[in-house]
Amino acid sequence: MAVTTTAAPAAPAVPSAPGRGFRAAVRSGFGLLGPRHGRHTISAEQVDALALPIGDDGVVIGVDGQGQPAVLGVNRPTPYDVLLIGGLWTAQVIALRAAATGARVAVETGRAEAWGQLVRALGVGPSGMSVHDVGRVPPMGASAGSPVLVVRDCGMRPPRGRVVSGPWQSVLTVLPYLSPVAPRLIRQARLVGVQRVSPDEATQIGRSLALPSGDVEALPTLTDGVTLWCGDRDRQYVMTQATDAENGLLGTARRMD
């Protein structure tokens, strides 16, 4: 496609008074002329060597197989459901780190003492993390300036939640093991995390997530703190490593509680 350009009309001549051009440039907003530096240029062959640290904003939940940070983006303008088939320890680490990013965390649980002890140790108050009985989570009023993560730790058969995912409000559902409601939760989740399970459970999960046989065989052998996270198009093993402060609050990584 041909592009036609039109020459701009010539500027009127300016009388050559001493200092006139300098004062005009300052008045027009260009300011003083700074030092001159050489331009930074690279050859076409060097472009492939450039690397930019671009990734999702969110919660660092561990490191991947290459030792790079693995990030879970829970603060989103669209509904986001996450299912973790795993232990309380990993769920609490995620909740702690989400609160540290500024999200409000509401925990719906039948294990109020386990979560309440964590909230008391943090001293963040209900504005940072709050614990509610099953079915008693109030509307959270999530917004871009005040995102919310709802953690549903309601046992093997969690009831349908009264508070669901929405704009700036993600929901993390924790299942200790596979249960009859797991297929429904897997279907509705955008992201599924699986920790160590029995061989029979691994086979069922493999069918639901269309996992390769290698991943199915690996699930019963995962060590404490390792999670296989499965999204729409990819899978990633992540090792969650606690900080010193998290170790003091939660202890070492464990699958069983």
Coordinates of C-alpha atoms in Angstrom, one line a residue:
M1 CA 0.0 0.0 0.0
A2 CA 1.4 3.4 -1.0
V3 CA 1.6 6.0 1.7
T4 CA 1.4 9.6 0.6
T5 CA 3.0 12.3 2.7
T6 CA 2.4 16.0 2.5
A7 CA 5.2 18.4 3.3
A8 CA 4.5 20.7 6.2
P9 CA 4.4 24.4 5.4
A10 CA 7.6 26.2 5.9
A11 CA 7.9 28.1 9.2
P12 CA 8.0 31.9 8.9
A13 CA 11.5 33.4 9.0
V14 CA 12.6 34.7 12.5
P15 CA 14.8 37.8 12.7
S16 CA 18.2 36.8 13.8
A17 CA 18.4 38.6 17.2
P18 CA 21.1 37.5 19.6
G19 CA 19.8 34.8 22.0
R20 CA 16.3 34.9 20.4
G21 CA 16.3 31.2 19.4
F22 CA 17.6 30.1 22.8
R23 CA 14.9 32.1 24.7
A24 CA 12.1 30.9 22.4
A25 CA 13.1 27.3 22.9
V26 CA 13.0 27.7 26.7
R27 CA 9.7 29.4 26.6
S28 CA 8.2 26.7 24.4
G29 CA 8.8 24.1 27.0
F30 CA 11.9 22.2 25.7
G31 CA 14.0 23.4 28.7
L32 CA 17.8 23.5 28.8
L33 CA 19.7 21.2 26.6
G34 CA 21.3 18.4 28.5
P35 CA 24.5 16.5 27.9
R36 CA 24.8 14.4 24.8
H37 CA 25.3 10.6 25.1
G38 CA 25.9 8.0 22.5
R39 CA 22.9 6.0 21.4
H40 CA 22.5 2.4 22.6
T41 CA 22.3 0.2 19.5
I42 CA 22.6 -3.5 18.9
S43 CA 22.9 -5.5 15.7
A44 CA 20.1 -7.7 14.4
E45 CA 22.0 -10.8 15.4
Q46 CA 22.0 -9.7 19.0
V47 CA 18.2 -9.2 19.3
D48 CA 17.6 -12.9 20.3
A49 CA 19.9 -12.5 23.2
L50 CA 17.7 -9.9 24.9
A51 CA 15.5 -11.1 27.8
L52 CA 12.8 -9.2 29.7
P53 CA 11.5 -10.3 33.1
I54 CA 7.9 -10.3 32.1
G55 CA 5.3 -12.4 33.9
D56 CA 1.9 -12.3 35.7
D57 CA 1.5 -10.2 38.8
G58 CA 0.4 -12.3 41.7
V59 CA 1.6 -14.5 44.5
V60 CA 4.9 -16.4 44.3
I61 CA 4.0 -19.9 45.3
G62 CA 7.4 -21.5 44.8
V63 CA 9.9 -22.4 42.1
D64 CA 9.5 -24.4 39.0
G65 CA 11.8 -27.2 37.7
Q66 CA 14.3 -24.6 36.4
G67 CA 14.4 -22.8 39.7
Q68 CA 12.4 -19.8 38.4
P69 CA 9.7 -18.2 40.5
A70 CA 6.2 -19.6 39.9
V71 CA 3.5 -17.0 40.2
L72 CA -0.2 -17.5 40.9
G73 CA -2.2 -14.5 39.7
V74 CA -5.2 -14.4 42.0
N75 CA -6.0 -10.7 41.7
R76 CA -7.9 -10.6 38.4
P77 CA -10.7 -8.5 36.9
T78 CA -12.5 -11.7 35.9
P79 CA -13.8 -14.7 38.0
Y80 CA -11.1 -17.2 38.8
D81 CA -11.5 -20.5 40.5
V82 CA -8.6 -22.6 41.8
L83 CA -8.8 -26.1 43.2
L84 CA -6.0 -27.6 45.3
I85 CA -6.2 -31.3 46.0
G86 CA -3.6 -31.2 48.8
G87 CA -2.7 -30.2 52.3
L88 CA -3.6 -27.4 54.6
W89 CA 0.1 -26.3 54.8
T90 CA 0.2 -25.3 51.1
A91 CA -3.2 -23.6 51.3
Q92 CA -2.1 -21.5 54.3
V93 CA 1.2 -20.5 52.6
I94 CA -0.8 -19.2 49.6
A95 CA -3.2 -17.4 51.9
L96 CA -0.4 -15.7 53.8
R97 CA 1.3 -14.6 50.6
A98 CA -1.9 -13.3 49.1
A99 CA -2.5 -11.2 52.2
A100 CA 1.1 -9.9 52.0
T101 CA 0.4 -8.6 48.5
G102 CA -2.5 -6.5 49.9
A103 CA -5.4 -8.8 49.1
R104 CA -8.1 -9.4 51.7
V105 CA -8.3 -13.2 52.6
A106 CA -11.6 -14.7 53.8
V107 CA -11.3 -18.3 55.0
E108 CA -14.5 -20.5 55.0
T109 CA -13.6 -23.5 57.1
G110 CA -14.7 -26.3 59.4
R111 CA -11.2 -26.1 61.0
A112 CA -11.6 -22.6 62.5
E113 CA -9.0 -23.3 65.2
A114 CA -6.2 -24.1 62.7
W115 CA -6.9 -20.9 60.7
G116 CA -7.7 -18.7 63.8
Q117 CA -4.4 -19.5 65.3
L118 CA -2.7 -18.3 62.1
V119 CA -4.7 -15.0 62.1
R120 CA -3.9 -14.4 65.8
A121 CA -0.2 -15.0 65.2
L122 CA -0.2 -12.6 62.2
G123 CA -2.1 -9.8 64.1
V124 CA -3.4 -8.4 60.8
G125 CA -7.1 -8.2 61.9
P126 CA -10.2 -9.0 59.9
S127 CA -9.3 -6.4 57.3
G128 CA -6.3 -8.6 56.2
M129 CA -7.5 -12.2 57.0
S130 CA -10.8 -13.3 58.5
V131 CA -12.1 -16.8 59.4
H132 CA -15.8 -17.8 58.9
D133 CA -17.8 -20.9 59.5
V134 CA -19.0 -22.9 56.5
G135 CA -21.7 -21.0 54.6
R136 CA -21.2 -17.8 56.7
V137 CA -18.8 -15.7 54.5
P138 CA -20.4 -12.3 54.1
P139 CA -20.3 -10.3 50.8
M140 CA -16.7 -9.0 50.6
G141 CA -17.1 -6.0 48.3
A142 CA -14.1 -6.8 46.1
S143 CA -12.7 -4.2 43.9
A144 CA -9.6 -3.4 41.9
G145 CA -8.2 -1.4 44.9
S146 CA -9.3 -4.1 47.4
P147 CA -9.1 -7.6 45.8
V148 CA -10.2 -10.6 47.7
L149 CA -9.2 -14.3 47.9
V150 CA -11.8 -16.6 49.4
V151 CA -10.2 -19.9 50.7
R152 CA -12.8 -22.7 51.0
D153 CA -11.4 -25.3 53.4
C154 CA -14.7 -27.2 53.9
G155 CA -13.6 -30.9 53.9
M156 CA -14.2 -33.7 51.5
R157 CA -17.7 -32.5 50.3
P158 CA -17.7 -28.7 50.4
P159 CA -21.2 -27.3 49.8
R160 CA -21.8 -24.9 47.0
G161 CA -20.5 -21.6 48.2
R162 CA -22.7 -18.7 48.9
V163 CA -19.8 -16.4 48.0
V164 CA -18.5 -17.2 44.5
S165 CA -15.7 -16.0 42.3
G166 CA -16.3 -12.7 40.5
P167 CA -14.3 -9.6 39.4
W168 CA -11.3 -9.1 41.7
Q169 CA -12.5 -12.0 43.9
S170 CA -10.8 -15.4 43.3
V171 CA -11.8 -18.6 45.1
L172 CA -9.4 -21.3 46.2
T173 CA -11.1 -24.6 47.2
V174 CA -9.0 -27.1 49.2
L175 CA -9.8 -30.8 49.0
P176 CA -7.7 -33.1 51.3
Y177 CA -8.3 -36.0 49.0
L178 CA -10.3 -37.0 45.9
S179 CA -14.1 -37.1 46.7
P180 CA -17.3 -37.5 44.7
V181 CA -17.6 -33.7 44.2
A182 CA -14.0 -33.5 42.8
P183 CA -15.0 -34.0 39.1
R184 CA -17.4 -31.0 39.3
L185 CA -14.8 -28.9 41.0
I186 CA -12.2 -29.8 38.5
R187 CA -14.5 -28.9 35.6
Q188 CA -15.3 -25.5 37.0
A189 CA -11.7 -24.6 38.0
R190 CA -9.4 -22.5 35.8
L191 CA -6.4 -24.0 37.6
V192 CA -6.0 -27.3 39.5
G193 CA -3.2 -28.1 41.8
V194 CA -2.5 -31.8 42.8
Q195 CA -0.2 -32.9 45.6
R196 CA 0.7 -36.5 46.5
V197 CA -2.3 -38.8 46.1
S198 CA -2.8 -42.6 46.0
P199 CA -2.3 -44.5 42.7
D200 CA -6.0 -45.0 42.3
E201 CA -6.7 -41.3 42.9
A202 CA -3.9 -40.4 40.4
T203 CA -5.6 -42.6 37.8
Q204 CA -8.9 -40.8 38.3
I205 CA -7.3 -37.4 38.3
G206 CA -5.3 -38.3 35.2
R207 CA -8.6 -39.0 33.3
S208 CA -10.2 -35.8 34.5
L209 CA -7.3 -33.6 33.5
A210 CA -6.1 -35.7 30.5
L211 CA -2.7 -36.1 32.1
P212 CA 0.1 -38.0 30.3
S213 CA 1.0 -41.4 31.8
G214 CA 4.3 -40.0 33.2
D215 CA 2.4 -37.4 35.3
V216 CA -0.1 -40.0 36.5
E217 CA 2.8 -42.2 37.7
A218 CA 4.6 -39.3 39.3
L219 CA 1.6 -38.1 41.5
P220 CA 1.9 -40.8 44.2
T221 CA 5.6 -40.1 44.6
L222 CA 5.6 -36.3 45.0
T223 CA 7.5 -35.1 48.0
D224 CA 6.0 -32.7 50.6
G225 CA 5.7 -29.2 49.3
V226 CA 5.5 -30.2 45.6
T227 CA 2.4 -29.5 43.6
L228 CA 1.5 -30.3 40.0
W229 CA -0.4 -27.2 38.7
C230 CA -2.6 -27.8 35.6
G231 CA -4.0 -24.9 33.6
D232 CA -5.9 -24.8 30.3
R233 CA -2.8 -25.3 28.2
D234 CA 0.1 -26.3 30.4
R235 CA 1.3 -28.2 33.4
Q236 CA 4.0 -27.2 35.9
Y237 CA 5.6 -28.9 38.9
V238 CA 6.2 -26.3 41.7
M239 CA 8.2 -26.7 44.9
T240 CA 6.8 -24.4 47.6
Q241 CA 9.6 -23.4 50.0
A242 CA 8.6 -21.6 53.2
T243 CA 10.4 -18.5 54.4
D244 CA 11.9 -18.4 58.0
A245 CA 8.8 -16.5 59.1
E246 CA 6.4 -19.0 57.5
N247 CA 8.3 -21.9 59.1
G248 CA 7.9 -20.2 62.4
L249 CA 4.1 -20.0 61.9
L250 CA 3.3 -23.1 60.0
G251 CA 6.3 -25.5 60.5
T252 CA 7.9 -27.4 57.7
A253 CA 6.1 -28.5 54.5
R254 CA 3.8 -31.4 54.9
R255 CA 1.1 -33.2 52.9
M256 CA -0.8 -34.6 55.8
D257 CA -2.5 -32.5 58.6

